[in-house]
PDB file of C-alpha atoms in Angstrom:
ATOM      1  CA  MET A 233     -25.735 -50.972  17.809  1.00 63.00           C
ATOM      2  CA  THR A 234     -23.879 -53.383  20.039  1.00 72.00           C
ATOM      3  CA  ILE A 235     -23.136 -56.943  19.023  1.00 83.00           C
ATOM      4  CA  SER A 236     -22.090 -60.072  20.844  1.00 91.00           C
ATOM      5  CA  TYR A 237     -19.224 -61.572  18.857  1.00 96.00           C
ATOM      6  CA  GLU A 238     -19.347 -65.318  18.346  1.00 97.00           C
ATOM      7  CA  THR A 239     -16.709 -65.802  15.624  1.00 97.00           C
ATOM      8  CA  LEU A 240     -14.316 -62.921  16.336  1.00 98.00           C
ATOM      9  CA  LEU A 241     -12.190 -61.620  19.154  1.00 97.00           C
ATOM     10  CA  VAL A 242     -12.274 -57.819  18.929  1.00 97.00           C
ATOM     11  CA  ASP A 243      -9.924 -55.554  20.875  1.00 97.00           C
ATOM     12  CA  GLU A 244     -10.666 -51.859  20.381  1.00 96.00           C
ATOM     13  CA  LYS A 245      -7.804 -49.478  21.129  1.00 96.00           C
ATOM     14  CA  ASP A 246      -7.499 -45.724  20.678  1.00 96.00           C
ATOM     15  CA  ASP A 247      -5.540 -45.926  17.422  1.00 97.00           C
ATOM     16  CA  ARG A 248      -6.368 -49.421  16.127  1.00 98.00           C
ATOM     17  CA  VAL A 249      -8.773 -52.312  16.270  1.00 98.00           C
ATOM     18  CA  VAL A 250      -7.370 -55.844  16.536  1.00 98.00           C
ATOM     19  CA  VAL A 251      -9.648 -58.536  15.116  1.00 98.00           C
ATOM     20  CA  THR A 252      -8.891 -62.250  15.511  1.00 98.00           C
ATOM     21  CA  LEU A 253     -10.858 -64.781  13.481  1.00 98.00           C
ATOM     22  CA  ASN A 254     -12.022 -67.239  16.113  1.00 97.00           C
ATOM     23  CA  ARG A 255     -13.564 -70.467  14.808  1.00 96.00           C
ATOM     24  CA  PRO A 256     -10.667 -72.807  15.684  1.00 93.00           C
ATOM     25  CA  HIS A 257     -12.832 -75.925  15.379  1.00 93.00           C
ATOM     26  CA  ALA A 258     -13.377 -75.025  11.706  1.00 93.00           C
ATOM     27  CA  ARG A 259      -9.896 -73.628  10.884  1.00 95.00           C
ATOM     28  CA  ASN A 260     -11.474 -70.160  11.176  1.00 96.00           C
ATOM     29  CA  ALA A 261     -13.624 -70.801   8.087  1.00 95.00           C
ATOM     30  CA  ILE A 262     -15.638 -67.750   7.091  1.00 95.00           C
ATOM     31  CA  ASN A 263     -19.351 -68.348   7.651  1.00 96.00           C
ATOM     32  CA  ALA A 264     -22.403 -66.094   7.494  1.00 94.00           C
ATOM     33  CA  ARG A 265     -22.097 -65.120  11.145  1.00 96.00           C
ATOM     34  CA  MET A 266     -18.460 -64.093  10.690  1.00 97.00           C
ATOM     35  CA  VAL A 267     -19.422 -62.032   7.651  1.00 97.00           C
ATOM     36  CA  GLU A 268     -22.071 -60.260   9.735  1.00 97.00           C
ATOM     37  CA  GLU A 269     -19.635 -59.585  12.558  1.00 98.00           C
ATOM     38  CA  LEU A 270     -16.922 -58.311  10.202  1.00 98.00           C
ATOM     39  CA  HIS A 271     -19.463 -55.930   8.665  1.00 98.00           C
ATOM     40  CA  HIS A 272     -20.087 -54.614  12.184  1.00 97.00           C
ATOM     41  CA  VAL A 273     -16.339 -54.048  12.674  1.00 98.00           C
ATOM     42  CA  CYS A 274     -16.219 -52.203   9.349  1.00 98.00           C
ATOM     43  CA  GLY A 275     -19.032 -49.969  10.587  1.00 97.00           C
ATOM     44  CA  LEU A 276     -17.002 -49.121  13.690  1.00 97.00           C
ATOM     45  CA  LEU A 277     -13.965 -48.215  11.576  1.00 98.00           C
ATOM     46  CA  GLU A 278     -15.994 -46.142   9.151  1.00 98.00           C
ATOM     47  CA  GLN A 279     -17.580 -44.217  12.011  1.00 97.00           C
ATOM     48  CA  GLN A 280     -14.318 -43.785  13.944  1.00 97.00           C
ATOM     49  CA  PRO A 281     -11.401 -44.335  11.520  1.00 97.00           C
ATOM     50  CA  ARG A 282      -8.595 -46.356  13.068  1.00 98.00           C
ATOM     51  CA  LEU A 283      -5.984 -48.799  11.852  1.00 98.00           C
ATOM     52  CA  LEU A 284      -7.046 -52.443  11.580  1.00 98.00           C
ATOM     53  CA  LEU A 285      -5.025 -55.540  12.443  1.00 98.00           C
ATOM     54  CA  LEU A 286      -6.632 -58.751  11.222  1.00 98.00           C
ATOM     55  CA  THR A 287      -5.292 -62.144  12.287  1.00 98.00           C
ATOM     56  CA  GLY A 288      -6.327 -65.723  13.039  1.00 98.00           C
ATOM     57  CA  GLN A 289      -6.530 -68.029  16.013  1.00 93.00           C
ATOM     58  CA  ASN A 290      -4.433 -71.124  16.774  1.00 91.00           C
ATOM     59  CA  GLY A 291      -1.815 -70.775  14.050  1.00 94.00           C
ATOM     60  CA  VAL A 292      -4.326 -70.528  11.193  1.00 97.00           C
ATOM     61  CA  PHE A 293      -5.654 -67.425   9.463  1.00 98.00           C
ATOM     62  CA  ALA A 294      -8.613 -68.957   7.616  1.00 97.00           C
ATOM     63  CA  GLY A 295      -8.944 -72.283   5.860  1.00 93.00           C
ATOM     64  CA  GLY A 296     -11.540 -70.900   3.439  1.00 90.00           C
ATOM     65  CA  ALA A 297     -15.249 -70.248   3.460  1.00 85.00           C
ATOM     66  CA  ASP A 298     -17.642 -72.562   5.274  1.00 86.00           C
ATOM     67  CA  ILE A 299     -18.198 -75.346   2.714  1.00 85.00           C
ATOM     68  CA  ALA A 300     -21.427 -76.566   4.331  1.00 86.00           C
ATOM     69  CA  GLU A 301     -22.903 -73.094   3.876  1.00 87.00           C
ATOM     70  CA  LEU A 302     -21.570 -72.789   0.323  1.00 83.00           C
ATOM     71  CA  LEU A 303     -23.226 -76.078  -0.594  1.00 84.00           C
ATOM     72  CA  ARG A 304     -26.632 -74.637   0.330  1.00 87.00           C
ATOM     73  CA  ARG A 305     -26.136 -71.399  -1.604  1.00 83.00           C
ATOM     74  CA  GLY A 306     -27.570 -70.971  -5.063  1.00 87.00           C
ATOM     75  CA  ARG A 307     -27.712 -68.394  -7.850  1.00 85.00           C
ATOM     76  CA  ASP A 308     -29.483 -65.740  -5.799  1.00 88.00           C
ATOM     77  CA  GLU A 309     -26.922 -65.926  -2.989  1.00 85.00           C
ATOM     78  CA  ALA A 310     -24.089 -65.711  -5.521  1.00 86.00           C
ATOM     79  CA  LEU A 311     -25.633 -62.584  -7.035  1.00 85.00           C
ATOM     80  CA  ARG A 312     -25.807 -61.016  -3.579  1.00 87.00           C
ATOM     81  CA  GLY A 313     -22.007 -61.212  -3.369  1.00 89.00           C
ATOM     82  CA  ILE A 314     -22.079 -62.163   0.309  1.00 91.00           C
ATOM     83  CA  ASN A 315     -18.299 -62.385   0.717  1.00 93.00           C
ATOM     84  CA  SER A 316     -17.235 -60.073  -2.088  1.00 93.00           C
ATOM     85  CA  ARG A 317     -19.255 -57.131  -0.728  1.00 95.00           C
ATOM     86  CA  LEU A 318     -17.630 -57.577   2.671  1.00 97.00           C
ATOM     87  CA  PHE A 319     -14.107 -57.849   1.297  1.00 97.00           C
ATOM     88  CA  GLU A 320     -14.580 -54.739  -0.825  1.00 96.00           C
ATOM     89  CA  ARG A 321     -15.802 -52.908   2.260  1.00 97.00           C
ATOM     90  CA  VAL A 322     -12.616 -53.996   4.057  1.00 98.00           C
ATOM     91  CA  ARG A 323     -10.546 -52.739   1.126  1.00 97.00           C
ATOM     92  CA  ARG A 324     -12.259 -49.336   1.285  1.00 97.00           C
ATOM     93  CA  LEU A 325     -11.819 -48.750   5.011  1.00 98.00           C
ATOM     94  CA  PRO A 326     -10.506 -45.220   5.583  1.00 98.00           C
ATOM     95  CA  LEU A 327      -7.172 -46.102   7.211  1.00 98.00           C
ATOM     96  CA  PRO A 328      -4.612 -48.823   6.465  1.00 98.00           C
ATOM     97  CA  THR A 329      -5.321 -52.453   7.245  1.00 98.00           C
ATOM     98  CA  VAL A 330      -2.726 -55.102   8.083  1.00 98.00           C
ATOM     99  CA  ALA A 331      -3.243 -58.869   7.941  1.00 98.00           C
ATOM    100  CA  ALA A 332      -0.947 -60.919  10.199  1.00 98.00           C
ATOM    101  CA  LEU A 333      -1.013 -64.388   8.659  1.00 98.00           C
ATOM    102  CA  ASP A 334       0.093 -67.820   9.727  1.00 97.00           C
ATOM    103  CA  GLY A 335      -0.808 -71.315   8.597  1.00 97.00           C
ATOM    104  CA  TRP A 336      -3.565 -71.782   6.041  1.00 97.00           C
ATOM    105  CA  VAL A 337      -4.720 -68.727   4.088  1.00 98.00           C
ATOM    106  CA  LEU A 338      -7.029 -70.461   1.633  1.00 97.00           C
ATOM    107  CA  GLY A 339     -10.088 -69.710  -0.474  1.00 96.00           C
ATOM    108  CA  GLY A 340     -12.186 -66.993   1.116  1.00 96.00           C
ATOM    109  CA  GLY A 341      -9.502 -66.535   3.758  1.00 97.00           C
ATOM    110  CA  ALA A 342      -6.977 -65.750   1.043  1.00 98.00           C
ATOM    111  CA  GLU A 343      -9.418 -63.326  -0.584  1.00 97.00           C
ATOM    112  CA  LEU A 344      -9.951 -61.553   2.738  1.00 98.00           C
ATOM    113  CA  SER A 345      -6.183 -61.163   3.112  1.00 98.00           C
ATOM    114  CA  TYR A 346      -5.893 -59.828  -0.453  1.00 98.00           C
ATOM    115  CA  ALA A 347      -8.368 -57.087   0.507  1.00 98.00           C
ATOM    116  CA  CYS A 348      -6.042 -55.808   3.221  1.00 98.00           C
ATOM    117  CA  ASP A 349      -3.470 -53.140   2.425  1.00 98.00           C
ATOM    118  CA  VAL A 350      -0.431 -54.950   3.830  1.00 98.00           C
ATOM    119  CA  ARG A 351       0.208 -58.579   4.732  1.00 98.00           C
ATOM    120  CA  ILE A 352       2.907 -59.940   7.030  1.00 98.00           C
ATOM    121  CA  ALA A 353       3.460 -63.682   7.335  1.00 98.00           C
ATOM    122  CA  GLY A 354       4.736 -66.365   9.625  1.00 98.00           C
ATOM    123  CA  PRO A 355       7.028 -69.063   8.184  1.00 98.00           C
ATOM    124  CA  ASP A 356       4.242 -71.659   7.885  1.00 98.00           C
ATOM    125  CA  THR A 357       1.890 -69.433   5.899  1.00 98.00           C
ATOM    126  CA  VAL A 358       0.398 -70.979   2.751  1.00 98.00           C
ATOM    127  CA  PHE A 359      -1.804 -69.065   0.295  1.00 98.00           C
ATOM    128  CA  GLY A 360      -4.110 -70.853  -2.102  1.00 98.00           C
ATOM    129  CA  ASN A 361      -7.371 -70.621  -4.006  1.00 96.00           C
ATOM    130  CA  PRO A 362      -8.607 -74.177  -4.551  1.00 93.00           C
ATOM    131  CA  GLU A 363     -12.190 -73.165  -5.422  1.00 94.00           C
ATOM    132  CA  PRO A 364     -12.242 -74.890  -8.863  1.00 93.00           C
ATOM    133  CA  ASP A 365     -11.645 -78.206  -7.062  1.00 92.00           C
ATOM    134  CA  LEU A 366     -15.081 -77.640  -5.496  1.00 89.00           C
ATOM    135  CA  GLY A 367     -16.777 -76.700  -8.762  1.00 91.00           C
ATOM    136  CA  ILE A 368     -16.786 -72.945  -8.161  1.00 91.00           C
ATOM    137  CA  MET A 369     -14.434 -70.025  -8.726  1.00 91.00           C
ATOM    138  CA  ALA A 370     -12.693 -67.578  -6.414  1.00 93.00           C
ATOM    139  CA  ALA A 371     -15.423 -64.988  -6.868  1.00 91.00           C
ATOM    140  CA  ALA A 372     -14.809 -62.678  -3.918  1.00 92.00           C
ATOM    141  CA  GLY A 373     -12.085 -60.612  -5.545  1.00 92.00           C
ATOM    142  CA  ALA A 374      -9.199 -63.015  -6.132  1.00 94.00           C
ATOM    143  CA  CYS A 375      -9.641 -63.166  -9.915  1.00 94.00           C
ATOM    144  CA  TRP A 376      -8.763 -59.510 -10.276  1.00 93.00           C
ATOM    145  CA  ARG A 377      -7.272 -58.469  -6.935  1.00 95.00           C
ATOM    146  CA  LEU A 378      -4.579 -61.163  -6.906  1.00 97.00           C
ATOM    147  CA  THR A 379      -3.613 -60.187 -10.461  1.00 96.00           C
ATOM    148  CA  GLU A 380      -3.140 -56.599  -9.280  1.00 95.00           C
ATOM    149  CA  LEU A 381      -1.014 -57.770  -6.351  1.00 97.00           C
ATOM    150  CA  VAL A 382       1.318 -60.307  -7.993  1.00 98.00           C
ATOM    151  CA  GLY A 383       0.780 -60.079 -11.763  1.00 97.00           C
ATOM    152  CA  GLU A 384      -1.262 -62.100 -14.223  1.00 97.00           C
ATOM    153  CA  SER A 385       1.103 -65.051 -14.661  1.00 98.00           C
ATOM    154  CA  LEU A 386       1.459 -65.889 -10.974  1.00 98.00           C
ATOM    155  CA  ALA A 387      -2.223 -65.209 -10.319  1.00 98.00           C
ATOM    156  CA  LYS A 388      -3.164 -67.735 -13.009  1.00 98.00           C
ATOM    157  CA  GLN A 389      -0.809 -70.274 -11.479  1.00 98.00           C
ATOM    158  CA  VAL A 390      -2.703 -69.943  -8.212  1.00 98.00           C
ATOM    159  CA  LEU A 391      -6.236 -69.604  -9.600  1.00 97.00           C
ATOM    160  CA  LEU A 392      -6.065 -72.037 -12.535  1.00 97.00           C
ATOM    161  CA  ALA A 393      -3.222 -74.455 -11.818  1.00 97.00           C
ATOM    162  CA  GLY A 394      -3.895 -74.770  -8.100  1.00 96.00           C
ATOM    163  CA  ARG A 395      -0.453 -73.577  -7.080  1.00 98.00           C
ATOM    164  CA  ARG A 396      -0.053 -72.784  -3.411  1.00 98.00           C
ATOM    165  CA  LEU A 397       2.331 -70.048  -2.339  1.00 98.00           C
ATOM    166  CA  ASP A 398       4.376 -70.679   0.765  1.00 98.00           C
ATOM    167  CA  ALA A 399       5.763 -67.813   2.810  1.00 98.00           C
ATOM    168  CA  SER A 400       9.008 -67.506   0.842  1.00 98.00           C
ATOM    169  CA  ALA A 401       7.202 -67.490  -2.503  1.00 98.00           C
ATOM    170  CA  ALA A 402       4.731 -64.905  -1.225  1.00 98.00           C
ATOM    171  CA  LEU A 403       7.615 -62.708  -0.064  1.00 98.00           C
ATOM    172  CA  ALA A 404       9.399 -63.033  -3.413  1.00 98.00           C
ATOM    173  CA  ALA A 405       6.191 -62.068  -5.208  1.00 98.00           C
ATOM    174  CA  GLY A 406       5.652 -59.011  -3.016  1.00 98.00           C
ATOM    175  CA  LEU A 407       2.406 -60.424  -1.628  1.00 98.00           C
ATOM    176  CA  VAL A 408       3.731 -60.024   1.934  1.00 98.00           C
ATOM    177  CA  ILE A 409       5.964 -57.332   3.363  1.00 98.00           C
ATOM    178  CA  ASP A 410       7.996 -59.725   5.526  1.00 98.00           C
ATOM    179  CA  VAL A 411       8.221 -63.242   6.914  1.00 98.00           C
ATOM    180  CA  VAL A 412       8.914 -63.408  10.642  1.00 98.00           C
ATOM    181  CA  PRO A 413       8.990 -66.174  13.285  1.00 98.00           C
ATOM    182  CA  ALA A 414       5.500 -67.189  14.376  1.00 97.00           C
ATOM    183  CA  ASP A 415       6.086 -66.113  17.967  1.00 97.00           C
ATOM    184  CA  GLN A 416       7.032 -62.624  16.762  1.00 98.00           C
ATOM    185  CA  LEU A 417       4.251 -62.220  14.207  1.00 98.00           C
ATOM    186  CA  LEU A 418       1.833 -60.105  16.233  1.00 98.00           C
ATOM    187  CA  ALA A 419       4.626 -57.990  17.708  1.00 98.00           C
ATOM    188  CA  GLU A 420       5.988 -57.238  14.235  1.00 98.00           C
ATOM    189  CA  ALA A 421       2.488 -56.471  12.949  1.00 98.00           C
ATOM    190  CA  HIS A 422       1.932 -54.027  15.804  1.00 98.00           C
ATOM    191  CA  ALA A 423       5.337 -52.438  15.121  1.00 98.00           C
ATOM    192  CA  LEU A 424       4.212 -51.895  11.535  1.00 98.00           C
ATOM    193  CA  LEU A 425       0.996 -50.285  12.756  1.00 98.00           C
ATOM    194  CA  ASP A 426       2.989 -48.184  15.236  1.00 98.00           C
ATOM    195  CA  ARG A 427       5.007 -46.833  12.322  1.00 98.00           C
ATOM    196  CA  MET A 428       1.810 -45.964  10.451  1.00 98.00           C
ATOM    197  CA  ALA A 429       0.267 -44.394  13.550  1.00 97.00           C
ATOM    198  CA  ARG A 430       3.180 -41.948  13.784  1.00 97.00           C
ATOM    199  CA  SER A 431       2.322 -40.627  10.331  1.00 96.00           C
ATOM    200  CA  SER A 432      -0.375 -38.074   9.644  1.00 96.00           C
ATOM    201  CA  LEU A 433      -3.615 -40.051   9.614  1.00 96.00           C
ATOM    202  CA  THR A 434      -5.131 -37.548   7.206  1.00 96.00           C
ATOM    203  CA  ALA A 435      -2.199 -38.066   4.837  1.00 96.00           C
ATOM    204  CA  LEU A 436      -2.560 -41.851   5.121  1.00 97.00           C
ATOM    205  CA  ARG A 437      -6.285 -41.633   4.452  1.00 96.00           C
ATOM    206  CA  LEU A 438      -5.949 -39.464   1.355  1.00 95.00           C
ATOM    207  CA  THR A 439      -3.008 -41.521   0.052  1.00 95.00           C
ATOM    208  CA  LYS A 440      -5.100 -44.676   0.365  1.00 96.00           C
ATOM    209  CA  LEU A 441      -7.997 -43.036  -1.468  1.00 93.00           C
ATOM    210  CA  VAL A 442      -5.745 -42.063  -4.368  1.00 92.00           C
ATOM    211  CA  VAL A 443      -3.987 -45.452  -4.520  1.00 93.00           C
ATOM    212  CA  ASN A 444      -7.360 -47.248  -4.512  1.00 92.00           C
ATOM    213  CA  ALA A 445      -8.867 -44.992  -7.175  1.00 86.00           C
ATOM    214  CA  PRO A 446      -9.960 -47.040 -10.229  1.00 81.00           C
ATOM    215  CA  ALA A 447      -7.760 -45.055 -12.605  1.00 75.00           C
ATOM    216  CA  ALA A 448      -4.685 -42.978 -11.887  1.00 66.00           C
ATOM    217  CA  HIS A 449      -5.163 -39.291 -12.586  1.00 73.00           C
ATOM    218  CA  PRO A 450      -2.964 -36.297 -11.719  1.00 74.00           C
ATOM    219  CA  VAL A 451      -6.019 -34.291 -10.677  1.00 76.00           C
ATOM    220  CA  ALA A 452      -6.677 -36.755  -7.838  1.00 77.00           C
ATOM    221  CA  ASP A 453      -3.115 -36.265  -6.627  1.00 78.00           C
ATOM    222  CA  ASP A 454      -3.443 -32.489  -6.859  1.00 82.00           C
ATOM    223  CA  LEU A 455      -6.748 -32.331  -4.992  1.00 83.00           C
ATOM    224  CA  ALA A 456      -5.587 -34.626  -2.203  1.00 84.00           C
ATOM    225  CA  GLN A 457      -2.315 -32.727  -1.849  1.00 85.00           C
ATOM    226  CA  ALA A 458      -4.189 -29.414  -1.776  1.00 87.00           C
ATOM    227  CA  VAL A 459      -6.192 -30.606   1.227  1.00 86.00           C
ATOM    228  CA  LEU A 460      -3.023 -31.715   3.008  1.00 87.00           C
ATOM    229  CA  PHE A 461      -1.138 -28.517   2.213  1.00 86.00           C
ATOM    230  CA  GLU A 462      -3.791 -26.499   4.053  1.00 88.00           C
ATOM    231  CA  GLY A 463      -3.978 -28.824   7.066  1.00 87.00           C
ATOM    232  CA  PRO A 464      -2.361 -28.419  10.480  1.00 89.00           C
ATOM    233  CA  ASP A 465      -0.426 -31.685  10.218  1.00 90.00           C
ATOM    234  CA  LYS A 466       1.780 -30.382   7.419  1.00 88.00           C
ATOM    235  CA  GLN A 467       2.641 -27.152   9.244  1.00 88.00           C
ATOM    236  CA  GLU A 468       3.417 -28.881  12.544  1.00 90.00           C
ATOM    237  CA  ARG A 469       5.358 -31.821  11.110  1.00 90.00           C
ATOM    238  CA  MET A 470       7.441 -29.841   8.609  1.00 85.00           C
ATOM    239  CA  THR A 471       8.231 -27.149  11.169  1.00 88.00           C
ATOM    240  CA  ARG A 472       9.380 -29.825  13.627  1.00 88.00           C
ATOM    241  CA  PHE A 473      11.471 -31.517  10.933  1.00 84.00           C
ATOM    242  CA  LEU A 474      13.269 -28.287  10.017  1.00 87.00           C
ATOM    243  CA  SER A 475      13.836 -27.433  13.669  1.00 91.00           C
ATOM    244  CA  GLU A 476      15.324 -30.844  14.408  1.00 91.00           C
ATOM    245  CA  ARG A 477      17.578 -30.597  11.359  1.00 88.00           C
ATOM    246  CA  ARG A 478      18.867 -27.192  12.479  1.00 89.00           C
ATOM    247  CA  LYS A 479      19.606 -28.598  15.934  1.00 90.00           C
ATOM    248  CA  ALA A 480      21.466 -31.519  14.397  1.00 88.00           C
ATOM    249  CA  ARG A 481      23.673 -29.139  12.448  1.00 84.00           C
TER     250      ARG A 481
END
């Protein structure tokens, strides 16, 4: 099924898909149409696994969910988990996902970034979950995902005390891998993806499955490793490594 994107800019490449949130008039707020279009992107990546780079337009990642839409939603919409189902789908994509962030990363935008595997930030990046100020909670994964990422104490500071994390605080907490100048953000994000793309994609995929498993278990490690041990990537890459080491000597 083809789709005409209204809220995203989507650039499909052989090894990655670059998605830019594109509602600049609304600080890239996540609305129902964007949710629909992001689900379509997820379908593409599930059908043809590739790396994902997710970023925002005009120096902002996402200023939250669309408040006008949230105001109209009631109990039934909350139980449908409109945003949370999407963000979990993003989290479960087969290959690694990178969020290149700048400016506001708030509310639903923050929760979308938390669902990505790796985040890299510009110097003006600010994370926050101000949902209680609007009489709701951060119910699309932040209450448990942020705790997993930065620990319970800091997560409660953000979710309960309204603390906002600037780029330096996010780096200190391990929420982002690096803070780089805004004009270098996309280049650095692509360099990170380039590094991933040089790895065995099968190894990345199985590693992500094991890391994302709900409970650590040695059997999961053993089974995933058994698949990799019998694959062509291991033979080719290890043989090349040993050959290059012999040449170096």
